[in-house]
Amino acid sequence: MKARSQKRTAVMAGLLAAVCIAALISASPVGAADPPIGLGTANSYAVLAGSTVTNTGPSVINGDLGLSPGSAVTGFPPGLVNDFQHIEDVEALQAKIDLVTAYDDAAGRTPATSVATELGGTTLLPGVYTGATLGITGTLTLDAGGDAAAVFIIKTDSTLITATDSAVNLINGANPCNVFWQVSSSATLGTRTAFQGTILAFTSISADMGATVEGRLLARNGAVTLDNNVINRPECA
Protein backbone atom coordinates (compact mmCIF):
# COMPACT_ATOMS: atom_id res chain seq x y z
CA MET A 1 0.00 0.00 0.00
CA LYS A 2 2.81 2.34 0.96
CA ALA A 3 4.62 1.56 -2.33
CA ARG A 4 1.47 2.32 -4.32
CA SER A 5 1.07 5.69 -2.56
CA GLN A 6 4.68 6.59 -3.25
CA LYS A 7 4.23 5.69 -6.91
CA ARG A 8 1.10 7.85 -7.15
CA THR A 9 2.97 10.76 -5.57
CA ALA A 10 5.87 10.40 -8.01
CA VAL A 11 3.49 10.35 -10.98
CA MET A 12 1.70 13.50 -9.77
CA ALA A 13 5.03 15.25 -9.25
CA GLY A 14 6.12 14.32 -12.77
CA LEU A 15 2.89 15.64 -14.27
CA LEU A 16 3.21 18.88 -12.31
CA ALA A 17 6.78 19.35 -13.52
CA ALA A 18 5.72 18.75 -17.12
CA VAL A 19 2.94 21.34 -16.83
CA CYS A 20 5.36 23.90 -15.37
CA ILE A 21 7.90 23.31 -18.13
CA ALA A 22 5.23 23.65 -20.81
CA ALA A 23 4.06 26.92 -19.29
CA LEU A 24 7.58 28.30 -19.25
CA ILE A 25 8.14 27.34 -22.89
CA SER A 26 4.88 28.93 -24.05
CA ALA A 27 5.65 32.13 -22.12
CA SER A 28 9.17 32.53 -23.50
CA PRO A 29 9.89 33.80 -27.05
CA VAL A 30 11.81 31.17 -28.98
CA GLY A 31 14.06 32.57 -31.73
CA ALA A 32 12.09 35.83 -32.06
CA ALA A 33 12.66 37.16 -35.58
CA ASP A 34 13.81 40.67 -36.37
CA PRO A 35 10.91 42.88 -37.48
CA PRO A 36 11.21 44.59 -40.87
CA ILE A 37 12.15 48.26 -41.18
CA GLY A 38 9.04 50.43 -41.33
CA LEU A 39 9.25 52.78 -44.32
CA GLY A 40 6.09 54.79 -43.73
CA THR A 41 5.08 56.77 -46.82
CA ALA A 42 8.50 56.06 -48.36
CA ASN A 43 7.17 52.55 -49.00
CA SER A 44 5.60 53.64 -52.31
CA TYR A 45 8.86 55.01 -53.72
CA ALA A 46 11.23 53.13 -55.99
CA VAL A 47 13.58 56.15 -56.07
CA LEU A 48 13.83 58.90 -53.45
CA ALA A 49 16.66 61.40 -53.18
CA GLY A 50 17.73 64.52 -51.30
CA SER A 51 19.58 66.66 -53.84
CA THR A 52 19.04 65.46 -57.43
CA VAL A 53 17.79 62.55 -59.52
CA THR A 54 19.73 62.16 -62.76
CA ASN A 55 19.05 59.58 -65.46
CA THR A 56 20.78 58.54 -68.68
CA GLY A 57 19.06 56.31 -71.25
CA PRO A 58 15.70 54.49 -71.18
CA SER A 59 15.55 53.63 -67.49
CA VAL A 60 12.23 52.32 -66.16
CA ILE A 61 11.04 53.09 -62.63
CA ASN A 62 8.10 50.99 -61.43
CA GLY A 63 7.12 52.91 -58.33
CA ASP A 64 7.06 56.54 -57.24
CA LEU A 65 9.97 58.91 -57.83
CA GLY A 66 10.55 61.58 -55.20
CA LEU A 67 12.94 64.42 -54.42
CA SER A 68 13.17 66.63 -51.34
CA PRO A 69 14.51 69.22 -50.64
CA GLY A 70 16.12 69.35 -54.11
CA SER A 71 14.28 70.27 -57.29
CA ALA A 72 16.48 68.99 -60.16
CA VAL A 73 15.21 65.83 -61.87
CA THR A 74 16.73 65.22 -65.30
CA GLY A 75 16.57 62.46 -67.91
CA PHE A 76 12.81 61.76 -67.87
CA PRO A 77 12.28 61.25 -70.78
CA PRO A 78 13.96 59.16 -72.08
CA GLY A 79 13.54 57.56 -68.65
CA LEU A 80 10.03 56.37 -67.72
CA VAL A 81 8.30 56.61 -64.33
CA ASN A 82 5.26 54.33 -64.21
CA ASP A 83 3.82 55.81 -61.01
CA PHE A 84 3.86 59.29 -59.49
CA GLN A 85 6.58 61.94 -59.37
CA HIS A 86 6.75 64.07 -56.23
CA ILE A 87 9.29 66.85 -56.60
CA GLU A 88 9.75 69.13 -53.61
CA ASP A 89 6.11 68.81 -52.59
CA VAL A 90 4.31 67.85 -49.38
CA GLU A 91 4.34 64.13 -50.26
CA ALA A 92 8.07 64.13 -50.98
CA LEU A 93 8.79 65.99 -47.74
CA GLN A 94 6.82 63.44 -45.70
CA ALA A 95 8.52 60.55 -47.50
CA LYS A 96 11.90 62.06 -46.65
CA ILE A 97 10.91 62.40 -42.98
CA ASP A 98 9.88 58.75 -42.99
CA LEU A 99 13.12 57.78 -44.72
CA VAL A 100 15.14 59.44 -41.96
CA THR A 101 13.16 57.47 -39.37
CA ALA A 102 13.69 54.21 -41.30
CA TYR A 103 17.40 54.89 -41.73
CA ASP A 104 17.85 55.56 -38.01
CA ASP A 105 15.90 52.39 -37.17
CA ALA A 106 18.12 50.26 -39.41
CA ALA A 107 21.31 51.87 -38.11
CA GLY A 108 20.30 51.15 -34.53
CA ARG A 109 19.41 47.48 -34.94
CA THR A 110 21.34 45.18 -32.60
CA PRO A 111 22.81 42.70 -31.98
CA ALA A 112 24.60 42.54 -35.32
CA THR A 113 26.92 39.85 -36.62
CA SER A 114 30.16 41.13 -38.14
CA VAL A 115 30.89 40.11 -41.73
CA ALA A 116 33.91 40.44 -43.98
CA THR A 117 34.11 43.21 -46.56
CA GLU A 118 33.56 40.80 -49.46
CA LEU A 119 30.09 39.29 -49.44
CA GLY A 120 30.32 37.65 -52.85
CA GLY A 121 30.36 33.85 -52.70
CA THR A 122 28.77 33.75 -49.25
CA THR A 123 25.33 32.80 -47.90
CA LEU A 124 23.59 34.72 -45.10
CA LEU A 125 20.69 33.51 -42.98
CA PRO A 126 18.06 35.93 -41.59
CA GLY A 127 19.42 38.44 -39.10
CA VAL A 128 21.31 41.70 -38.67
CA TYR A 129 24.81 42.00 -40.13
CA THR A 130 27.42 44.75 -40.08
CA GLY A 131 30.71 45.53 -41.79
CA ALA A 132 33.11 48.47 -42.00
CA THR A 133 32.89 48.51 -45.81
CA LEU A 134 30.90 46.09 -47.93
CA GLY A 135 31.33 44.83 -51.47
CA ILE A 136 29.83 42.12 -53.65
CA THR A 137 31.86 40.44 -56.38
CA GLY A 138 29.93 37.50 -57.81
CA THR A 139 26.80 36.35 -55.98
CA LEU A 140 25.61 36.90 -52.42
CA THR A 141 22.87 34.44 -51.41
CA LEU A 142 20.23 35.27 -48.80
CA ASP A 143 18.57 32.10 -47.50
CA ALA A 144 15.26 32.51 -45.65
CA GLY A 145 15.11 28.83 -44.72
CA GLY A 146 11.49 28.55 -45.82
CA ASP A 147 10.28 31.56 -43.79
CA ALA A 148 8.67 34.14 -46.09
CA ALA A 149 8.69 36.65 -43.23
CA ALA A 150 12.44 36.34 -42.63
CA VAL A 151 14.21 39.71 -42.38
CA PHE A 152 17.75 40.59 -43.48
CA ILE A 153 19.30 43.88 -42.31
CA ILE A 154 22.80 44.48 -43.65
CA LYS A 155 24.66 47.55 -42.41
CA THR A 156 27.91 49.20 -43.43
CA ASP A 157 29.84 51.95 -41.65
CA SER A 158 31.02 53.26 -45.02
CA THR A 159 30.23 52.29 -48.62
CA LEU A 160 28.46 49.47 -50.46
CA ILE A 161 29.96 48.69 -53.87
CA THR A 162 29.07 45.84 -56.22
CA ALA A 163 31.27 44.68 -59.08
CA THR A 164 30.21 44.21 -62.70
CA ASP A 165 27.74 41.34 -63.20
CA SER A 166 27.29 40.78 -59.47
CA ALA A 167 24.01 39.61 -57.95
CA VAL A 168 22.02 39.23 -54.76
CA ASN A 169 20.19 35.90 -54.95
CA LEU A 170 17.17 35.18 -52.73
CA ILE A 171 16.32 31.55 -51.96
CA ASN A 172 13.94 29.45 -49.85
CA GLY A 173 11.24 32.09 -49.55
CA ALA A 174 13.41 35.18 -49.08
CA ASN A 175 11.47 38.30 -50.03
CA PRO A 176 12.98 41.58 -51.32
CA CYS A 177 10.40 43.39 -49.17
CA ASN A 178 12.32 42.16 -46.11
CA VAL A 179 15.88 42.91 -47.25
CA PHE A 180 17.35 46.22 -46.07
CA TRP A 181 20.77 47.75 -46.72
CA GLN A 182 21.76 50.59 -44.39
CA VAL A 183 24.70 52.44 -45.95
CA SER A 184 26.41 55.10 -43.81
CA SER A 185 27.99 56.75 -46.84
CA SER A 186 27.13 56.00 -50.50
CA ALA A 187 26.20 52.94 -52.56
CA THR A 188 27.33 52.06 -56.09
CA LEU A 189 25.75 49.24 -58.07
CA GLY A 190 28.15 48.08 -60.77
CA THR A 191 27.34 47.47 -64.43
CA ARG A 192 24.61 44.82 -64.91
CA THR A 193 24.33 44.12 -61.19
CA ALA A 194 21.11 42.27 -60.28
CA PHE A 195 20.31 43.70 -56.86
CA GLN A 196 17.61 42.84 -54.31
CA GLY A 197 16.33 44.84 -51.37
CA THR A 198 15.91 48.42 -50.21
CA ILE A 199 19.01 50.61 -49.97
CA LEU A 200 18.86 53.27 -47.26
CA ALA A 201 21.89 55.46 -47.97
CA PHE A 202 22.94 58.44 -45.88
CA THR A 203 24.41 60.22 -48.89
CA SER A 204 23.99 59.02 -52.49
CA ILE A 205 23.25 56.01 -54.69
CA SER A 206 24.56 55.33 -58.21
CA ALA A 207 23.35 52.55 -60.48
CA ASP A 208 25.75 51.92 -63.36
CA MET A 209 24.78 50.87 -66.90
CA GLY A 210 22.20 48.08 -66.98
CA ALA A 211 21.97 47.44 -63.23
CA THR A 212 18.55 46.22 -62.08
CA VAL A 213 16.94 46.50 -58.66
CA GLU A 214 14.08 44.56 -57.11
CA GLY A 215 13.61 46.96 -54.25
CA ARG A 216 14.19 50.66 -53.66
CA LEU A 217 16.95 53.27 -53.97
CA LEU A 218 16.43 55.73 -51.11
CA ALA A 219 19.13 58.38 -50.63
CA ARG A 220 18.70 60.46 -47.50
CA ASN A 221 20.79 63.56 -48.36
CA GLY A 222 22.44 63.19 -51.76
CA ALA A 223 21.64 62.16 -55.33
CA VAL A 224 20.34 59.09 -57.07
CA THR A 225 22.07 58.60 -60.42
CA LEU A 226 20.68 56.14 -62.99
CA ASP A 227 22.02 54.78 -66.27
CA ASN A 228 19.70 52.56 -68.32
CA ASN A 229 18.33 50.76 -65.25
CA VAL A 230 15.14 48.99 -64.22
CA ILE A 231 13.95 49.66 -60.68
CA ASN A 232 11.00 47.55 -59.53
CA ARG A 233 9.43 48.50 -56.24
CA PRO A 234 8.15 45.23 -54.74
CA GLU A 235 4.55 44.91 -53.58
CA CYS A 236 4.90 44.74 -49.81
CA ALA A 237 2.28 44.42 -47.08
mmCIF file with all atom_site columns, C-alpha atoms in Angstrom, residues 8 15 22 24 49 51 54 56-57 66 80 93 98 100 118 123 127 137 183-184 199 205 209 212 215 219 233:
data_model
loop_
_atom_site.group_PDB
_atom_site.id
_atom_site.type_symbol
_atom_site.label_atom_id
_atom_site.label_alt_id
_atom_site.label_comp_id
_atom_site.label_asym_id
_atom_site.label_entity_id
_atom_site.label_seq_id
_atom_site.pdbx_PDB_ins_code
_atom_site.Cartn_x
_atom_site.Cartn_y
_atom_site.Cartn_z
_atom_site.occupancy
_atom_site.B_iso_or_equiv
_atom_site.pdbx_formal_charge
_atom_site.auth_seq_id
_atom_site.auth_comp_id
_atom_site.auth_asym_id
_atom_site.auth_atom_id
_atom_site.pdbx_PDB_model_num
ATOM 1  C CA . ARG A 1 8   ? 1.103  7.852  -7.152  1.00 0.00 ? 8   ARG A CA 1
ATOM 2  C CA . LEU A 1 15  ? 2.887  15.638 -14.268 1.00 0.00 ? 15  LEU A CA 1
ATOM 3  C CA . ALA A 1 22  ? 5.234  23.650 -20.813 1.00 0.00 ? 22  ALA A CA 1
ATOM 4  C CA . LEU A 1 24  ? 7.582  28.301 -19.248 1.00 0.00 ? 24  LEU A CA 1
ATOM 5  C CA . ALA A 1 49  ? 16.665 61.403 -53.182 1.00 0.00 ? 49  ALA A CA 1
ATOM 6  C CA . SER A 1 51  ? 19.583 66.664 -53.838 1.00 0.00 ? 51  SER A CA 1
ATOM 7  C CA . THR A 1 54  ? 19.727 62.162 -62.763 1.00 0.00 ? 54  THR A CA 1
ATOM 8  C CA . THR A 1 56  ? 20.783 58.538 -68.685 1.00 0.00 ? 56  THR A CA 1
ATOM 9  C CA . GLY A 1 57  ? 19.057 56.306 -71.248 1.00 0.00 ? 57  GLY A CA 1
ATOM 10 C CA . GLY A 1 66  ? 10.547 61.581 -55.198 1.00 0.00 ? 66  GLY A CA 1
ATOM 11 C CA . LEU A 1 80  ? 10.033 56.370 -67.717 1.00 0.00 ? 80  LEU A CA 1
ATOM 12 C CA . LEU A 1 93  ? 8.791  65.991 -47.742 1.00 0.00 ? 93  LEU A CA 1
ATOM 13 C CA . ASP A 1 98  ? 9.876  58.748 -42.990 1.00 0.00 ? 98  ASP A CA 1
ATOM 14 C CA . VAL A 1 100 ? 15.144 59.437 -41.962 1.00 0.00 ? 100 VAL A CA 1
ATOM 15 C CA . GLU A 1 118 ? 33.564 40.801 -49.461 1.00 0.00 ? 118 GLU A CA 1
ATOM 16 C CA . THR A 1 123 ? 25.330 32.805 -47.897 1.00 0.00 ? 123 THR A CA 1
ATOM 17 C CA . GLY A 1 127 ? 19.420 38.443 -39.100 1.00 0.00 ? 127 GLY A CA 1
ATOM 18 C CA . THR A 1 137 ? 31.860 40.439 -56.384 1.00 0.00 ? 137 THR A CA 1
ATOM 19 C CA . VAL A 1 183 ? 24.697 52.444 -45.948 1.00 0.00 ? 183 VAL A CA 1
ATOM 20 C CA . SER A 1 184 ? 26.410 55.099 -43.811 1.00 0.00 ? 184 SER A CA 1
ATOM 21 C CA . ILE A 1 199 ? 19.010 50.605 -49.974 1.00 0.00 ? 199 ILE A CA 1
ATOM 22 C CA . ILE A 1 205 ? 23.248 56.011 -54.686 1.00 0.00 ? 205 ILE A CA 1
ATOM 23 C CA . MET A 1 209 ? 24.784 50.869 -66.896 1.00 0.00 ? 209 MET A CA 1
ATOM 24 C CA . THR A 1 212 ? 18.546 46.222 -62.080 1.00 0.00 ? 212 THR A CA 1
ATOM 25 C CA . GLY A 1 215 ? 13.606 46.960 -54.252 1.00 0.00 ? 215 GLY A CA 1
ATOM 26 C CA . ALA A 1 219 ? 19.133 58.383 -50.632 1.00 0.00 ? 219 ALA A CA 1
ATOM 27 C CA . ARG A 1 233 ? 9.426  48.502 -56.238 1.00 0.00 ? 233 ARG A CA 1
#
